[in-house]
Tab-separated table of C-alpha atoms and ligand atoms in Angstrom:
chain	number	residue	atom	x	y	z
A	1	MET	CA	82.996	128.054	95.801
A	2	THR	CA	82.900	128.245	92.022
A	3	GLU	CA	83.704	125.285	89.826
A	4	SER	CA	87.208	125.773	88.514
A	5	LEU	CA	88.728	124.611	85.244
A	6	PHE	CA	91.902	123.840	87.148
A	7	GLY	CA	90.603	121.268	89.600
A	8	PRO	CA	89.818	121.712	93.274
A	9	ALA	CA	91.144	124.730	95.151
A	10	ALA	CA	93.427	124.340	98.160
A	11	PRO	CA	91.971	123.156	101.495
A	12	MET	CA	90.987	126.022	103.812
A	13	GLU	CA	91.087	125.620	107.579
A	14	LEU	CA	87.949	127.322	108.921
A	15	ALA	CA	88.658	126.704	112.594
A	16	PRO	CA	90.921	124.260	114.429
A	17	GLY	CA	89.921	120.806	113.140
A	18	ALA	CA	87.472	122.103	110.487
A	19	TRP	CA	88.307	122.242	106.804
A	20	LEU	CA	86.604	123.334	103.621
A	21	LEU	CA	87.737	121.352	100.575
A	22	PRO	CA	86.352	123.373	97.666
A	23	GLY	CA	85.214	121.304	94.701
A	24	LEU	CA	86.786	118.101	95.984
A	25	ALA	CA	83.820	115.974	94.868
A	26	LEU	CA	83.732	117.318	91.299
A	27	GLU	CA	86.195	114.904	89.803
A	28	ALA	CA	84.128	111.892	90.872
A	29	GLU	CA	80.808	113.589	90.088
A	30	PRO	CA	79.488	111.196	87.406
A	31	ALA	CA	80.243	108.138	89.530
A	32	LEU	CA	78.863	109.794	92.679
A	33	LEU	CA	75.582	110.725	91.003
A	34	ALA	CA	75.146	107.293	89.446
A	35	ALA	CA	75.789	105.611	92.809
A	36	LEU	CA	73.401	108.012	94.514
A	37	GLN	CA	70.600	107.141	92.081
A	38	ALA	CA	71.173	103.430	92.738
A	39	VAL	CA	71.010	103.950	96.513
A	40	LEU	CA	67.819	106.003	96.233
A	41	ALA	CA	66.186	103.358	94.040
A	42	GLN	CA	66.600	100.936	96.965
A	43	ALA	CA	66.024	103.344	99.855
A	44	PRO	CA	63.844	106.211	98.599
A	45	TRP	CA	63.493	109.686	100.123
A	46	ARG	CA	61.265	109.928	103.143
A	47	GLN	CA	60.430	112.687	105.616
A	48	MET	CA	60.940	111.369	109.115
A	49	GLN	CA	59.100	112.406	112.278
A	50	THR	CA	60.908	114.291	115.010
A	51	PRO	CA	60.680	112.934	118.561
A	52	GLY	CA	58.205	115.769	119.157
A	53	GLY	CA	55.952	114.487	116.359
A	54	GLN	CA	56.715	117.068	113.652
A	55	THR	CA	57.487	116.064	110.073
A	56	MET	CA	61.058	117.008	109.155
A	57	GLN	CA	61.393	119.387	106.195
A	58	VAL	CA	64.542	117.686	104.976
A	59	ALA	CA	63.898	114.371	103.187
A	60	MET	CA	66.395	111.627	104.029
A	61	SER	CA	67.821	108.277	103.092
A	62	ASN	CA	70.920	106.355	104.155
A	63	CYS	CA	73.461	103.894	102.914
A	64	GLY	CA	76.088	101.826	104.663
A	65	PRO	CA	75.889	99.393	107.594
A	66	LEU	CA	74.043	101.929	109.769
A	67	GLY	CA	71.480	104.602	108.981
A	68	TRP	CA	70.444	107.604	111.059
A	69	VAL	CA	66.729	107.645	111.769
A	70	SER	CA	64.354	109.838	113.699
A	71	SER	CA	60.897	108.915	114.946
A	72	ARG	CA	58.593	109.506	117.919
A	73	ALA	CA	60.931	107.105	119.742
A	74	GLY	CA	63.964	109.418	119.315
A	75	TYR	CA	67.099	109.652	117.199
A	76	ARG	CA	69.251	106.593	116.616
A	77	TYR	CA	71.364	104.622	114.174
A	78	GLN	CA	69.967	101.333	112.945
A	79	ALA	CA	70.954	98.622	110.482
A	80	LEU	CA	67.496	98.266	108.929
A	81	ASP	CA	65.583	100.767	106.839
A	82	PRO	CA	62.280	101.227	108.696
A	83	LEU	CA	60.426	101.660	105.366
A	84	SER	CA	61.492	98.375	103.824
A	85	GLY	CA	62.557	96.366	106.855
A	86	GLN	CA	65.703	95.522	104.856
A	87	ALA	CA	69.327	96.523	105.381
A	88	TRP	CA	70.255	99.949	104.028
A	89	PRO	CA	71.958	99.780	100.612
A	90	PRO	CA	75.719	99.220	100.894
A	91	MET	CA	77.891	102.315	100.886
A	92	PRO	CA	79.150	102.692	97.307
A	93	THR	CA	82.920	102.451	96.936
A	94	VAL	CA	83.059	105.886	95.309
A	95	PHE	CA	81.406	107.329	98.465
A	96	GLN	CA	83.880	105.579	100.781
A	97	THR	CA	86.870	106.639	98.726
A	98	LEU	CA	85.794	110.283	98.640
A	99	ALA	CA	85.043	110.348	102.386
A	100	ARG	CA	88.398	108.861	103.290
A	101	HIS	CA	90.292	111.141	100.912
A	102	ALA	CA	88.519	114.222	102.297
A	103	ALA	CA	89.283	113.167	105.879
A	104	GLU	CA	92.944	112.683	104.987
A	105	LEU	CA	93.177	116.138	103.445
A	106	ALA	CA	91.858	117.426	106.780
A	107	HIS	CA	94.507	115.387	108.652
A	108	TYR	CA	92.196	112.632	109.927
A	109	GLU	CA	93.779	109.292	109.020
A	110	ASN	CA	91.957	106.010	108.357
A	111	PHE	CA	88.435	107.392	108.465
A	112	ALA	CA	86.141	104.422	107.874
A	113	PRO	CA	82.538	105.646	107.964
A	114	ASP	CA	79.838	103.097	108.786
A	115	ALA	CA	76.974	105.505	108.089
A	116	CYS	CA	76.114	107.859	105.252
A	117	LEU	CA	73.056	110.037	105.806
A	118	ILE	CA	71.659	111.507	102.597
A	119	ASN	CA	69.703	114.739	102.966
A	120	ARG	CA	67.550	116.427	100.329
A	121	TYR	CA	66.667	120.114	100.558
A	122	LEU	CA	64.052	121.487	98.174
A	123	PRO	CA	64.044	125.293	97.755
A	124	GLY	CA	62.862	126.879	100.998
A	125	THR	CA	64.081	123.968	103.138
A	126	ARG	CA	66.409	124.693	106.034
A	127	LEU	CA	68.089	122.717	108.790
A	128	SER	CA	68.170	124.327	112.205
A	129	LEU	CA	71.314	124.553	114.323
A	130	HIS	CA	72.239	121.281	115.962
A	131	GLN	CA	75.180	119.170	117.078
A	132	ASP	CA	75.906	115.695	115.704
A	133	ARG	CA	76.096	113.695	118.901
A	134	ASP	CA	74.334	110.392	118.274
A	135	GLU	CA	77.660	108.722	117.477
A	136	ARG	CA	79.653	106.638	119.934
A	137	ASP	CA	83.129	107.977	119.242
A	138	PHE	CA	83.662	111.710	118.888
A	139	SER	CA	87.312	111.185	117.918
A	140	GLN	CA	86.072	110.409	114.390
A	141	PRO	CA	85.365	113.387	112.117
A	142	ILE	CA	82.322	114.217	110.042
A	143	VAL	CA	82.640	114.491	106.270
A	144	SER	CA	79.894	116.425	104.498
A	145	VAL	CA	79.547	116.566	100.700
A	146	SER	CA	77.348	119.197	99.033
A	147	LEU	CA	75.669	118.488	95.680
A	148	GLY	CA	73.146	120.351	93.556
A	149	LEU	CA	71.859	123.803	94.470
A	150	PRO	CA	74.128	126.014	96.564
A	151	ALA	CA	73.341	126.822	100.189
A	152	VAL	CA	74.672	128.851	103.064
A	153	PHE	CA	76.008	126.576	105.780
A	154	LEU	CA	75.953	127.912	109.324
A	155	PHE	CA	79.006	126.899	111.274
A	156	GLY	CA	78.693	127.784	114.921
A	157	GLY	CA	80.644	127.163	118.074
A	158	LEU	CA	80.392	124.670	120.896
A	159	GLN	CA	77.511	126.582	122.502
A	160	ARG	CA	74.227	127.072	120.690
A	161	ALA	CA	74.360	130.836	121.240
A	162	ASP	CA	77.896	131.240	119.811
A	163	LYS	CA	78.360	133.369	116.735
A	164	THR	CA	77.948	131.439	113.469
A	165	LEU	CA	80.093	131.651	110.374
A	166	ARG	CA	78.035	131.815	107.159
A	167	LEU	CA	79.730	129.639	104.623
A	168	PRO	CA	78.454	129.457	101.029
A	169	LEU	CA	78.678	125.883	99.738
A	170	SER	CA	78.304	124.810	96.120
A	171	HIS	CA	78.039	121.607	94.191
A	172	GLY	CA	81.126	119.515	94.877
A	173	ASP	CA	82.323	121.264	98.020
A	174	VAL	CA	83.293	119.063	100.953
A	175	LEU	CA	83.432	120.086	104.618
A	176	VAL	CA	85.221	118.098	107.297
A	177	TRP	CA	84.974	118.790	111.003
A	178	GLY	CA	86.441	116.789	113.843
A	179	GLY	CA	88.809	116.978	116.806
A	180	PRO	CA	88.199	120.260	118.654
A	181	ALA	CA	85.459	121.132	116.120
A	182	ARG	CA	83.585	117.808	116.321
A	183	LEU	CA	80.723	119.086	118.460
A	184	ARG	CA	80.296	122.493	116.870
A	185	PHE	CA	76.722	123.530	116.197
A	186	HIS	CA	75.835	123.713	112.509
A	187	GLY	CA	72.845	124.137	110.225
A	188	VAL	CA	71.732	125.175	106.761
A	189	MET	CA	69.916	128.411	105.778
A	190	PRO	CA	66.804	128.035	103.592
A	191	VAL	CA	67.906	126.877	100.138
A	192	ALA	CA	67.148	129.472	97.436
A	193	GLN	CA	65.162	128.656	94.286
A	194	GLY	CA	67.313	127.569	91.381
A	195	GLN	CA	68.059	124.815	88.901
A	196	HIS	CA	71.203	122.776	89.033
A	197	PRO	CA	72.180	121.419	85.589
A	198	ARG	CA	72.366	117.802	86.779
A	199	LEU	CA	70.272	117.721	89.948
A	200	GLY	CA	67.502	120.215	89.199
A	201	ALA	CA	65.783	122.156	91.973
A	202	GLN	CA	67.345	120.473	94.995
A	203	ARG	CA	70.384	120.391	97.219
A	204	ILE	CA	71.661	116.987	98.292
A	205	ASN	CA	74.088	116.488	101.144
A	206	LEU	CA	75.973	113.319	102.015
A	207	THR	CA	77.098	113.138	105.643
A	208	PHE	CA	79.628	110.441	106.450
A	209	ARG	CA	80.057	109.411	110.054
A	210	ARG	CA	81.500	106.673	112.190
A	211	ALA	CA	78.458	105.876	114.290
A	212	CYS	CA	79.606	102.751	116.159
B	301	SIN	C1	73.616	117.801	108.623
B	301	SIN	O1	74.071	118.542	109.502
B	301	SIN	O2	73.121	116.701	108.906
B	301	SIN	C2	73.625	118.191	107.176
B	301	SIN	C3	74.377	119.419	106.864
B	301	SIN	C4	74.232	119.830	105.415
B	301	SIN	O3	73.216	119.517	104.767
B	301	SIN	O4	75.122	120.520	104.892
B	302	FE2	FE1	74.519	117.679	111.387
């Protein structure tokens, strides 16, 4: 979606339970980016290992009470950053407020995420189709905030082989999926070269979830 002079565009229902909120994060952009830098100063980018022993292309960090981690031991949520041995940085208020507001616009009330996974995609980086299913309660939605370079998001069905919708996402767009859409497969096509005026040559995604 393009940045508009007139504020965010109307929510668009992509499928039952799944909403695109174009430009919703733009209004809070300065506060979001400042909070993001503070989180990353405490919990820097790292490329985790997959359970199969590969290095993930996407670099990650987390904030909030729980962080999503991957290692040879598997995928899980944990309270401590394995790099520092310390708790993940707290989830900034501006993150929580945006996540809750986005969930409300998508008709999910009282969303209180306890985990925010932060993904960084350099040009050429992709994320293959997967389901988010490491959480305890699938009645809670997922809120996903796109920042920096644009990307094409792949939004599939409940089966891996289902047809995927190709959804262009730009800086400030927010996606919410839950309810009947909660376990839809999704992924990100390789990010194209480019320069974002504030974030440079990268796409950053914030994924808010209720893990526990
Ligand atoms: C994810 O599925 O974990 C991230 C999706 C995105 O980067 O848009
Ligand atoms: Fe995901």
